[in-house]
Amino acid sequence: MKKIFLSIVLLLSVSISWSQRSQIIAYIDMEYILENVPEYLEAQNTLDEKVVKWRQTLDKEARHIEVLKSDLANEKAILTKDLIEEKEEEIALKQDELRRLESLYFGPKGDMFLLRKQLVKPIQDQVYNAIQSISARKKYDFVFDKSSDLVMLYSNKKYDISDLVLGTIDRTRLVDQKNAKKEERKNAPNELTTQQKEAIAKKEAIVAKKLSEKEAKKKALENRRNELLKKREEKRELLRKKKEALKKKKEDQKKEQEKKDENNN
């Protein structure tokens, strides 16, 4: 219903404007354009490879948690209450870590969002710039996206400017490559300017900061895990000493009883 409503509103708007002057309308197929832009396909492949690796990491952690749960279920009958609580706490800690890692990868501002923005946005900008250039040159009043939510009940192929957009992107790419080579040859013998050095230093500082933050989080998690393991070991040692003391007490009582029996005989 929403799509139909938008289509009706659009048609009414165009019809009203048509009475004032002729409107020049064109459309594109964004999916078709992106599928034919090599940079987009390369960016998408890079993103897909990262997603596969992230999924593998999450699956590995999830399987490890399932193993811990299974081990606890199998050993529960022979474990003390304290040991059961420790293992349950360790599992809960692993589950929290898994949720945090999943959010880090696929959250609203996670690695996937940032990487997609970094890889895809420049390509989308190329497409929009090409559309604006063609629209200004051919004086289009409206350019619609055929692959969007807007319902196009009929579209004449002669108003499809998708190939024009691709041609503009290709020409822009060639020009940029030529200019880049000229600039590279021009600046090759020269040292980096102060501004370039500052920009490089700034990028390196940002990367170093991110690495430091990740390392700090990793270290904090490791410290927490070590603390948990230490507490568990202390409890086990305490339990062992209690068992040994109880065993020794029983042995002493047994020896005392044996002495009494010998005296009575």
XYZ file of N, CA and C in Angstrom:
795
model
N 0.824 -1.208 0.000
C 0.000 0.000 0.000
C 0.857 1.256 0.000
N 1.950 1.215 0.781
C 2.823 2.389 0.866
C 3.446 2.699 -0.483
N 3.895 1.637 -1.207
C 4.506 1.847 -2.515
C 3.491 2.428 -3.493
N 2.271 1.875 -3.474
C 1.227 2.359 -4.388
C 0.888 3.809 -4.088
N 0.793 4.145 -2.791
C 0.486 5.518 -2.393
C 1.555 6.477 -2.899
N 2.830 6.091 -2.721
C 3.931 6.939 -3.198
C 3.876 7.114 -4.704
N 3.526 6.040 -5.411
C 3.452 6.123 -6.872
C 2.351 7.076 -7.303
N 1.185 6.985 -6.631
C 0.061 7.862 -6.970
C 0.410 9.316 -6.705
N 1.033 9.577 -5.530
C 1.433 10.949 -5.195
C 2.405 11.485 -6.230
N 3.357 10.651 -6.632
C 4.350 11.072 -7.625
C 3.680 11.390 -8.957
N 2.781 10.509 -9.400
C 2.105 10.733 -10.680
C 1.253 11.994 -10.647
N 0.575 12.233 -9.518
C -0.229 13.447 -9.378
C 0.647 14.686 -9.421
N 1.804 14.606 -8.735
C 2.720 15.753 -8.711
C 3.227 16.069 -10.108
N 3.601 15.001 -10.844
C 4.102 15.208 -12.202
C 3.005 15.735 -13.107
N 1.760 15.218 -12.929
C 0.644 15.658 -13.765
C 0.339 17.129 -13.556
N 0.396 17.571 -12.286
C 0.131 18.978 -11.991
C 1.202 19.855 -12.617
N 2.458 19.408 -12.475
C 3.558 20.192 -13.041
C 3.508 20.195 -14.562
N 3.000 19.116 -15.162
C 2.958 18.987 -16.616
C 2.106 20.076 -17.251
N 1.089 20.478 -16.501
C 0.207 21.521 -17.034
C 0.917 22.860 -17.114
N 1.976 23.038 -16.324
C 2.707 24.299 -16.330
C 3.789 24.297 -17.401
N 4.547 23.202 -17.528
C 5.563 23.091 -18.567
C 5.915 21.625 -18.758
N 6.527 21.289 -19.862
C 6.898 19.905 -20.143
C 8.002 19.463 -19.187
N 7.832 18.279 -18.628
C 8.820 17.727 -17.709
C 9.669 16.692 -18.440
N 10.971 16.717 -18.197
C 11.872 15.738 -18.798
C 12.269 14.742 -17.713
N 11.884 13.503 -17.909
C 12.064 12.475 -16.882
C 12.925 11.341 -17.424
N 13.778 10.804 -16.574
C 14.591 9.631 -16.913
C 14.649 8.720 -15.692
N 15.167 7.536 -15.903
C 15.316 6.627 -14.763
C 16.600 5.817 -14.917
N 17.039 5.253 -13.809
C 18.220 4.390 -13.797
C 17.879 3.094 -13.078
N 18.712 2.102 -13.265
C 18.625 0.849 -12.509
C 19.909 0.748 -11.685
N 19.829 1.153 -10.417
C 21.016 1.221 -9.567
C 21.694 -0.141 -9.419
N 20.897 -1.198 -9.298
C 21.481 -2.537 -9.162
C 22.295 -2.897 -10.404
N 21.745 -2.597 -11.576
C 22.447 -2.881 -12.836
C 23.747 -2.088 -12.925
N 23.690 -0.828 -12.512
C 24.881 0.031 -12.572
C 25.976 -0.510 -11.666
N 25.622 -0.789 -10.409
C 26.627 -1.249 -9.448
C 27.225 -2.596 -9.854
N 26.395 -3.456 -10.439
C 26.892 -4.764 -10.875
C 27.901 -4.647 -12.013
N 27.925 -3.498 -12.678
C 28.837 -3.293 -13.805
C 29.953 -2.301 -13.489
N 30.093 -1.963 -12.213
C 31.206 -1.108 -11.781
C 32.244 -2.007 -11.109
N 33.417 -2.204 -11.721
C 34.425 -3.124 -11.163
C 34.806 -2.802 -9.725
N 34.906 -1.506 -9.412
C 35.299 -1.123 -8.052
C 34.272 -1.593 -7.027
N 32.979 -1.546 -7.415
C 31.926 -1.980 -6.495
C 32.005 -3.489 -6.262
N 32.195 -4.244 -7.341
C 32.294 -5.700 -7.213
C 33.500 -6.089 -6.364
N 34.605 -5.387 -6.569
C 35.811 -5.653 -5.777
C 35.577 -5.325 -4.306
N 34.914 -4.189 -4.063
C 34.618 -3.793 -2.682
C 33.683 -4.799 -2.019
N 32.672 -5.262 -2.773
C 31.714 -6.220 -2.230
C 32.394 -7.550 -1.918
N 33.310 -7.973 -2.790
C 34.054 -9.218 -2.538
C 34.919 -9.099 -1.286
N 35.565 -7.944 -1.135
C 36.386 -7.707 0.062
C 35.530 -7.771 1.321
N 34.358 -7.131 1.256
C 33.449 -7.130 2.402
C 32.953 -8.542 2.697
N 32.588 -9.289 1.649
C 32.091 -10.658 1.835
C 33.153 -11.549 2.475
N 34.405 -11.392 2.053
C 35.494 -12.193 2.628
C 35.658 -11.898 4.117
N 35.569 -10.616 4.473
C 35.666 -10.238 5.886
C 34.514 -10.835 6.685
N 33.303 -10.762 6.130
C 32.119 -11.278 6.824
C 32.259 -12.777 7.064
N 32.771 -13.503 6.063
C 32.974 -14.952 6.212
C 33.942 -15.239 7.360
N 35.042 -14.499 7.429
C 36.024 -14.690 8.504
C 35.414 -14.372 9.868
N 34.644 -13.273 9.931
C 34.005 -12.914 11.205
C 33.017 -13.990 11.634
N 32.232 -14.512 10.682
C 31.269 -15.563 10.993
C 31.980 -16.823 11.482
N 33.099 -17.145 10.855
C 33.866 -18.323 11.276
C 34.374 -18.162 12.704
N 34.834 -16.958 13.040
C 35.306 -16.687 14.402
C 34.175 -16.857 15.410
N 33.002 -16.298 15.085
C 31.846 -16.400 15.985
C 31.387 -17.851 16.118
N 31.349 -18.575 15.002
C 30.929 -19.981 15.039
C 31.886 -20.816 15.891
N 33.174 -20.535 15.778
C 34.174 -21.265 16.566
C 33.947 -21.034 18.059
N 33.709 -19.771 18.441
C 33.460 -19.455 19.852
C 32.163 -20.092 20.333
N 31.134 -20.078 19.463
C 29.844 -20.672 19.838
C 29.989 -22.180 20.056
N 30.758 -22.843 19.191
C 30.978 -24.294 19.353
C 31.735 -24.591 20.647
N 32.698 -23.728 20.981
C 33.459 -23.918 22.223
C 32.532 -23.814 23.440
N 31.610 -22.863 23.389
C 30.645 -22.704 24.491
C 29.762 -23.945 24.613
N 29.332 -24.490 23.469
C 28.501 -25.693 23.493
C 29.262 -26.872 24.093
N 30.563 -26.947 23.801
C 31.392 -28.013 24.388
C 31.452 -27.859 25.905
N 31.632 -26.612 26.375
C 31.668 -26.359 27.821
C 30.341 -26.738 28.475
N 29.231 -26.413 27.813
C 27.910 -26.760 28.350
C 27.742 -28.274 28.418
N 28.163 -28.942 27.346
C 28.042 -30.402 27.298
C 28.896 -31.061 28.383
N 30.117 -30.566 28.549
C 31.003 -31.111 29.590
C 30.396 -30.929 30.979
N 29.821 -29.751 31.207
C 29.206 -29.485 32.511
C 28.026 -30.415 32.752
N 27.210 -30.617 31.722
C 26.050 -31.496 31.867
C 26.476 -32.928 32.184
N 27.572 -33.366 31.564
C 28.054 -34.739 31.785
C 28.710 -34.919 33.154
N 29.351 -33.853 33.666
C 30.108 -33.949 34.915
C 29.334 -33.440 36.129
N 28.144 -32.911 35.904
C 27.412 -32.231 36.973
C 27.163 -33.132 38.180
N 26.919 -34.391 37.896
C 26.573 -35.321 38.986
C 27.731 -35.555 39.946
N 28.961 -35.374 39.485
C 30.121 -35.661 40.342
C 30.823 -34.391 40.826
N 30.283 -33.233 40.471
C 30.907 -31.973 40.868
C 30.237 -31.401 42.107
N 31.013 -30.646 42.868
C 30.451 -29.954 44.024
C 29.675 -28.730 43.557
N 28.901 -28.166 44.439
C 28.104 -26.985 44.104
C 28.998 -25.821 43.692
N 30.118 -25.666 44.409
C 31.040 -24.563 44.095
C 31.627 -24.706 42.695
N 32.030 -25.918 42.335
C 32.612 -26.138 41.010
C 31.581 -25.938 39.907
N 30.356 -26.357 40.176
C 29.277 -26.145 39.195
C 29.063 -24.658 38.956
N 29.035 -23.887 40.051
C 28.850 -22.438 39.927
C 30.000 -21.796 39.154
N 31.206 -22.282 39.394
C 32.376 -21.740 38.686
C 32.283 -21.993 37.188
N 31.911 -23.222 36.824
C 31.796 -23.562 35.406
C 30.656 -22.782 34.753
N 29.557 -22.606 35.471
C 28.443 -21.820 34.935
C 28.852 -20.358 34.743
N 29.650 -19.860 35.689
C 30.140 -18.482 35.572
C 31.081 -18.337 34.372
N 31.920 -19.343 34.155
C 32.836 -19.309 33.004
C 32.052 -19.327 31.692
N 31.009 -20.156 31.631
C 30.175 -20.220 30.425
C 29.479 -18.888 30.181
N 28.946 -18.288 31.264
C 28.280 -16.984 31.135
C 29.253 -15.924 30.634
N 30.483 -15.987 31.131
C 31.514 -15.041 30.696
C 31.815 -15.218 29.208
N 31.912 -16.469 28.761
C 32.152 -16.752 27.346
C 30.990 -16.264 26.483
N 29.766 -16.432 26.979
C 28.596 -15.983 26.224
C 28.575 -14.464 26.102
N 28.929 -13.773 27.192
C 29.018 -12.306 27.145
C 30.072 -11.863 26.136
N 31.200 -12.567 26.143
C 32.277 -12.237 25.203
C 31.819 -12.453 23.760
N 31.063 -13.527 23.525
C 30.562 -13.814 22.174
C 29.594 -12.731 21.708
N 28.691 -12.303 22.614
C 27.746 -11.233 22.249
C 28.481 -9.925 21.970
N 29.502 -9.648 22.773
C 30.278 -8.419 22.555
C 31.000 -8.466 21.214
N 31.560 -9.632 20.898
C 32.283 -9.792 19.635
C 31.333 -9.680 18.445
N 30.136 -10.250 18.593
C 29.144 -10.162 17.510
C 28.725 -8.716 17.278
N 28.552 -7.969 18.376
C 28.213 -6.552 18.261
C 29.361 -5.765 17.649
N 30.589 -6.143 17.999
C 31.764 -5.468 17.446
C 31.844 -5.663 15.935
N 31.457 -6.845 15.475
C 31.508 -7.130 14.039
C 30.290 -6.578 13.293
N 29.076 -6.866 13.829
C 27.860 -6.619 13.062
C 26.902 -5.626 13.713
N 27.345 -4.922 14.750
C 26.500 -3.933 15.412
C 26.241 -2.716 14.537
N 25.362 -1.788 15.009
C 25.021 -0.583 14.231
C 26.238 0.216 13.793
N 27.278 0.244 14.617
C 28.505 0.952 14.255
C 29.701 0.002 14.321
N 29.429 -1.256 13.965
C 30.471 -2.277 14.024
C 31.401 -2.248 12.824
N 32.277 -3.243 12.802
C 33.297 -3.302 11.749
C 32.690 -3.422 10.358
N 31.588 -4.188 10.228
C 30.981 -4.361 8.912
C 30.407 -3.047 8.400
N 29.725 -2.310 9.289
C 29.157 -1.008 8.914
C 30.259 -0.047 8.480
N 31.333 0.011 9.256
C 32.429 0.939 8.948
C 33.154 0.540 7.668
N 33.358 -0.769 7.482
C 34.059 -1.226 6.282
C 33.212 -0.993 5.038
N 31.897 -1.259 5.143
C 31.018 -1.005 3.995
C 31.020 0.475 3.636
N 30.963 1.313 4.666
C 30.993 2.755 4.425
C 32.297 3.165 3.753
N 33.393 2.589 4.224
C 34.710 2.915 3.679
C 34.857 2.443 2.233
N 34.322 1.256 1.925
C 34.512 0.669 0.605
C 33.475 1.123 -0.419
N 32.204 1.184 0.002
C 31.109 1.375 -0.952
C 30.748 2.832 -1.174
N 30.829 3.660 -0.131
C 30.376 5.045 -0.256
C 31.081 5.809 -1.382
N 32.413 5.706 -1.534
C 33.057 6.423 -2.641
C 32.510 6.021 -4.012
N 32.130 4.741 -4.154
C 31.581 4.265 -5.424
C 30.179 4.818 -5.637
N 29.373 4.836 -4.573
C 28.037 5.427 -4.671
C 28.129 6.907 -5.019
N 29.126 7.580 -4.468
C 29.327 8.999 -4.800
C 29.640 9.171 -6.282
N 30.427 8.248 -6.847
C 30.715 8.299 -8.280
C 29.428 8.212 -9.095
N 28.552 7.293 -8.690
C 27.286 7.104 -9.407
C 26.436 8.362 -9.329
N 26.290 8.922 -8.125
C 25.449 10.116 -7.961
C 26.037 11.314 -8.708
N 27.351 11.440 -8.700
C 27.981 12.538 -9.438
C 27.737 12.399 -10.935
N 27.806 11.152 -11.436
C 27.543 10.909 -12.855
C 26.099 11.247 -13.207
N 25.162 10.870 -12.338
C 23.741 11.176 -12.572
C 23.518 12.680 -12.602
N 24.117 13.387 -11.660
C 23.965 14.846 -11.622
C 24.550 15.494 -12.868
N 25.698 14.987 -13.322
C 26.336 15.545 -14.512
C 25.464 15.344 -15.749
N 24.940 14.125 -15.918
C 24.077 13.826 -17.071
C 22.782 14.628 -16.999
N 22.193 14.706 -15.800
C 20.932 15.433 -15.627
C 21.096 16.910 -15.949
N 22.216 17.489 -15.513
C 22.461 18.905 -15.796
C 22.674 19.135 -17.289
N 23.369 18.201 -17.936
C 23.666 18.354 -19.370
C 22.419 18.159 -20.229
N 21.583 17.184 -19.877
C 20.396 16.881 -20.671
C 19.136 17.538 -20.118
N 19.313 18.300 -19.017
C 18.219 19.074 -18.420
C 17.040 18.187 -17.986
N 17.366 17.088 -17.298
C 16.308 16.248 -16.744
C 15.732 16.913 -15.497
N 14.398 16.826 -15.359
C 13.746 17.361 -14.157
C 13.686 16.304 -13.052
N 13.523 15.050 -13.444
C 13.447 13.956 -12.472
C 14.255 12.770 -12.986
N 14.969 12.117 -12.078
C 15.637 10.852 -12.388
C 15.266 9.872 -11.284
N 14.565 8.801 -11.644
C 14.106 7.824 -10.669
C 14.987 6.578 -10.701
N 14.985 5.870 -9.581
C 15.727 4.613 -9.483
C 14.745 3.459 -9.637
N 14.881 2.717 -10.709
C 13.970 1.607 -10.995
C 14.048 0.512 -9.938
N 15.215 0.344 -9.319
C 15.403 -0.734 -8.348
C 15.034 -0.329 -6.923
N 14.503 0.893 -6.742
C 14.128 1.363 -5.401
C 12.722 0.894 -5.059
N 12.193 1.375 -3.913
C 10.851 0.989 -3.476
C 9.754 1.605 -4.337
N 10.105 2.582 -5.134
C 9.111 3.240 -5.976
C 8.608 2.268 -7.042
N 7.275 2.120 -7.140
C 6.690 1.207 -8.123
C 6.601 1.901 -9.473
N 7.251 1.308 -10.489
C 7.160 1.824 -11.854
C 6.291 0.850 -12.641
N 5.053 1.256 -12.911
C 4.114 0.376 -13.594
C 4.516 0.151 -15.045
N 5.203 1.130 -15.636
C 5.686 0.988 -17.011
C 6.912 1.870 -17.176
N 7.888 1.386 -17.926
C 9.083 2.187 -18.188
C 9.556 1.933 -19.610
N 9.726 3.010 -20.349
C 10.229 2.921 -21.717
C 11.752 2.889 -21.669
N 12.331 1.916 -22.345
C 13.778 1.713 -22.292
C 14.560 2.936 -22.764
N 13.949 3.748 -23.637
C 14.693 4.899 -24.163
C 14.935 5.966 -23.098
N 14.196 5.889 -21.973
C 14.410 6.841 -20.884
C 15.354 6.288 -19.808
N 15.873 5.072 -20.061
C 16.821 4.454 -19.123
C 18.223 4.994 -19.418
N 18.806 5.707 -18.467
C 20.130 6.309 -18.674
C 21.219 5.558 -17.899
N 20.919 4.314 -17.523
C 21.890 3.535 -16.740
C 23.215 3.385 -17.473
N 23.153 3.079 -18.780
C 24.389 2.911 -19.548
C 25.133 4.233 -19.711
N 24.382 5.336 -19.779
C 25.036 6.649 -19.825
C 25.816 6.901 -18.539
N 25.213 6.507 -17.418
C 25.881 6.667 -16.119
C 27.159 5.833 -16.080
N 27.069 4.581 -16.542
C 28.253 3.721 -16.565
C 29.342 4.301 -17.463
N 28.927 4.845 -18.620
C 29.900 5.458 -19.518
C 30.585 6.653 -18.887
N 29.806 7.462 -18.164
C 30.376 8.627 -17.481
C 31.367 8.202 -16.404
N 31.006 7.159 -15.656
C 31.908 6.646 -14.616
C 33.200 6.124 -15.236
N 33.078 5.394 -16.354
C 34.274 4.864 -17.031
C 35.192 5.992 -17.493
N 34.595 7.033 -18.092
C 35.410 8.160 -18.568
C 36.074 8.877 -17.405
N 35.317 9.051 -16.324
C 35.875 9.704 -15.134
C 37.025 8.891 -14.560
N 36.862 7.556 -14.565
C 37.919 6.686 -14.056
C 39.191 6.835 -14.884
N 39.038 6.852 -16.210
C 40.200 6.987 -17.090
C 40.907 8.322 -16.883
N 40.095 9.386 -16.758
C 40.676 10.714 -16.531
C 41.411 10.753 -15.199
N 40.784 10.185 -14.168
C 41.416 10.172 -12.839
C 42.719 9.375 -12.860
N 42.713 8.254 -13.586
C 43.928 7.438 -13.667
C 45.053 8.192 -14.368
N 44.708 8.884 -15.460
C 45.720 9.669 -16.182
C 46.266 10.789 -15.303
N 45.345 11.494 -14.628
C 45.780 12.591 -13.749
C 46.634 12.076 -12.596
N 46.257 10.901 -12.076
C 47.020 10.326 -10.963
C 48.433 9.966 -11.407
N 48.546 9.407 -12.619
C 49.873 9.059 -13.134
C 50.719 10.306 -13.370
N 50.078 11.355 -13.912
C 50.806 12.611 -14.120
C 51.286 13.183 -12.791
N 50.388 13.164 -11.818
C 50.733 13.703 -10.501
C 51.829 12.875 -9.847
N 51.754 11.555 -10.061
C 52.769 10.670 -9.482
C 54.140 10.941 -10.095
N 54.159 11.114 -11.425
C 55.433 11.414 -12.090
C 55.968 12.780 -11.681
N 55.029 13.699 -11.476
C 55.417 15.060 -11.109
C 56.011 15.121 -9.712
N 55.423 14.366 -8.792
C 55.836 14.449 -7.386
C 56.820 13.359 -6.979
N 57.129 12.448 -7.900
C 58.007 11.324 -7.549
C 59.345 11.759 -6.968
N 60.047 12.736 -7.578
C 61.360 13.110 -7.040
C 61.286 13.941 -5.769
N 60.126 14.506 -5.507
C 59.998 15.438 -4.383
C 59.716 14.702 -3.084
N 60.144 15.299 -1.986
C 59.835 14.750 -0.675
C 58.399 15.100 -0.302
N 57.888 14.393 0.680
C 56.539 14.670 1.156
C 56.471 16.069 1.755
N 55.356 16.753 1.478
C 55.168 18.079 2.058
C 54.837 17.939 3.541
N 54.918 19.050 4.237
C 54.603 19.044 5.673
C 53.167 18.600 5.905
N 52.257 19.065 5.053
C 50.844 18.708 5.186
C 50.644 17.204 4.984
N 51.345 16.639 3.984
C 51.240 15.203 3.741
C 51.796 14.403 4.915
N 52.929 14.867 5.448
C 53.524 14.183 6.601
C 52.578 14.221 7.799
N 51.943 15.382 8.008
C 50.999 15.505 9.122
C 49.804 14.582 8.922
N 49.332 14.498 7.665
C 48.192 13.627 7.376
C 48.545 12.164 7.628
N 49.738 11.774 7.187
C 50.192 10.393 7.403
C 50.356 10.105 8.893
N 50.957 11.063 9.604
C 51.155 10.893 11.049
C 49.814 10.786 11.772
N 48.842 11.576 11.309
C 47.511 11.556 11.925
C 46.846 10.199 11.709
N 46.947 9.675 10.474
C 46.365 8.369 10.184
C 47.031 7.282 11.014
N 48.364 7.359 11.109
C 49.092 6.359 11.893
C 48.715 6.438 13.366
N 48.489 7.664 13.853
C 48.095 7.837 15.258
C 46.721 7.238 15.508
N 45.801 7.428 14.538
C 44.450 6.873 14.675
C 44.505 5.349 14.695
N 45.297 4.783 13.772
C 45.442 3.327 13.717
C 46.058 2.795 15.007
N 47.089 3.501 15.495
C 47.754 3.078 16.733
C 46.797 3.139 17.920
N 45.958 4.178 17.941
C 44.990 4.326 19.032
C 43.983 3.184 19.019
N 43.478 2.850 17.815
C 42.511 1.764 17.702
C 43.130 0.438 18.132
N 44.376 0.216 17.696
C 45.060 -1.018 18.086
C 45.276 -1.074 19.596
N 45.614 0.096 20.181
C 45.840 0.163 21.624
C 44.557 -0.128 22.393
N 43.432 0.435 21.895
C 42.143 0.207 22.552
C 41.744 -1.265 22.470
N 41.951 -1.864 21.287
C 41.615 -3.277 21.138
C 42.486 -4.147 22.045
N 43.772 -3.785 22.125
C 44.696 -4.544 22.965
C 44.323 -4.413 24.442
N 43.885 -3.185 24.820
C 43.483 -2.956 26.211
C 42.249 -3.786 26.564
N 41.273 -3.830 25.628
C 40.073 -4.631 25.849
C 40.429 -6.112 25.961
N 41.326 -6.546 25.076
C 41.742 -7.944 25.084
C 42.451 -8.292 26.393
N 43.316 -7.353 26.849
C 44.062 -7.586 28.081
C 43.129 -7.619 29.285
N 42.131 -6.703 29.296
C 41.172 -6.670 30.400
C 40.384 -7.971 30.466
N 39.999 -8.464 29.290
C 39.263 -9.720 29.232
C 40.126 -10.882 29.709
N 41.393 -10.871 29.316
C 42.315 -11.926 29.724
C 42.557 -11.889 31.232
N 42.690 -10.656 31.783
C 42.879 -10.511 33.234
C 41.674 -11.034 34.003
N 40.488 -10.735 33.455
C 39.267 -11.196 34.113
C 39.192 -12.724 34.095
N 39.569 -13.295 32.961
C 39.558 -14.751 32.830
C 40.578 -15.388 33.782
N 41.779 -14.790 33.846
C 42.810 -15.316 34.743
C 42.379 -15.224 36.203
N 41.691 -14.116 36.523
C 41.202 -13.947 37.895
C 40.181 -15.027 38.239
N 39.310 -15.303 37.251
C 38.306 -16.344 37.448
C 38.962 -17.711 37.638
N 39.966 -17.993 36.813
C 40.672 -19.270 36.926
C 41.413 -19.380 38.256
N 41.979 -18.249 38.709
C 42.699 -18.238 39.982
C 41.748 -18.532 41.139
N 40.560 -17.876 41.105
C 39.575 -18.110 42.163
C 39.122 -19.566 42.158
N 38.940 -20.093 40.946
C 38.507 -21.479 40.843
C 39.562 -22.418 41.441
N 40.844 -22.134 41.139
C 41.930 -22.968 41.639
C 42.037 -22.868 43.161
N 41.819 -21.649 43.687
C 41.859 -21.461 45.138
C 40.751 -22.256 45.826
N 39.560 -22.239 45.198
C 38.446 -22.988 45.777
C 38.720 -24.490 45.726
N 39.291 -24.921 44.604
C 39.623 -26.339 44.490
C 40.655 -26.751 45.535
N 41.661 -25.886 45.736
C 42.699 -26.181 46.721
C 42.116 -26.235 48.129
N 41.198 -25.288 48.418
C 40.545 -25.270 49.725
C 39.720 -26.532 49.924
N 39.000 -26.916 48.856
C 38.183 -28.122 48.928
C 39.061 -29.355 49.125
N 40.200 -29.394 48.441
C 41.122 -30.521 48.573
C 41.652 -30.629 50.000
N 42.029 -29.468 50.584
C 42.544 -29.467 51.954
C 41.481 -29.928 52.948
N 40.230 -29.495 52.690
C 39.141 -29.917 53.575
C 38.956 -31.427 53.507
N 39.028 -31.960 52.270
C 38.875 -33.404 52.108
C 40.004 -34.158 52.810
N 41.245 -33.643 52.668
C 42.389 -34.288 53.311
C 42.266 -34.217 54.830
N 41.798 -33.067 55.335
C 41.632 -32.925 56.787
C 40.573 -33.881 57.309
N 39.472 -34.002 56.521
C 38.398 -34.906 56.912
C 38.877 -36.355 56.877
N 39.657 -36.674 55.848
C 40.195 -38.026 55.719
C 41.130 -38.344 56.884
N 41.996 -37.374 57.231
C 42.948 -37.568 58.330
C 42.211 -37.725 59.660
N 41.144 -36.936 59.803
C 40.365 -37.010 61.044
C 39.742 -38.392 61.197
N 39.213 -38.913 60.072
C 38.594 -40.237 60.114
C 39.638 -41.308 60.426
N 40.832 -41.160 59.829
C 41.898 -42.128 60.084
C 42.335 -42.079 61.550
N 42.451 -40.856 62.099
C 42.828 -40.728 63.519
C 41.780 -41.351 64.424
N 40.497 -41.104 64.060
C 39.413 -41.686 64.863
C 39.447 -43.213 64.792
N 39.768 -43.703 63.587
C 39.831 -45.152 63.395
C 40.958 -45.754 64.239
N 42.126 -45.087 64.212
C 43.267 -45.563 65.003
C 42.945 -45.525 66.495
N 42.285 -44.460 66.924
C 41.924 -44.327 68.337
C 40.978 -45.431 68.755
N 40.042 -45.748 67.851
C 39.080 -46.799 68.154
C 39.768 -48.153 68.227
N 40.741 -48.364 67.317
C 41.475 -49.629 67.317
C 42.270 -49.789 68.618
N 42.862 -48.703 69.116
C 43.598 -48.762 70.389
C 42.666 -49.115 71.539
N 41.483 -48.508 71.531
C 40.515 -48.794 72.595
C 40.106 -50.261 72.560
N 39.909 -50.761 71.323
C 39.497 -52.167 71.187
C 40.583 -53.099 71.700
N 41.861 -52.775 71.427
C 42.974 -53.596 71.894
C 43.069 -53.574 73.420
N 42.859 -52.404 74.014
C 42.911 -52.292 75.474
C 41.790 -53.091 76.129
N 40.631 -53.063 75.497
C 39.489 -53.791 76.048
C 39.719 -55.299 75.970
N 40.426 -55.740 74.946
C 40.701 -57.169 74.786
C 41.810 -57.619 75.740
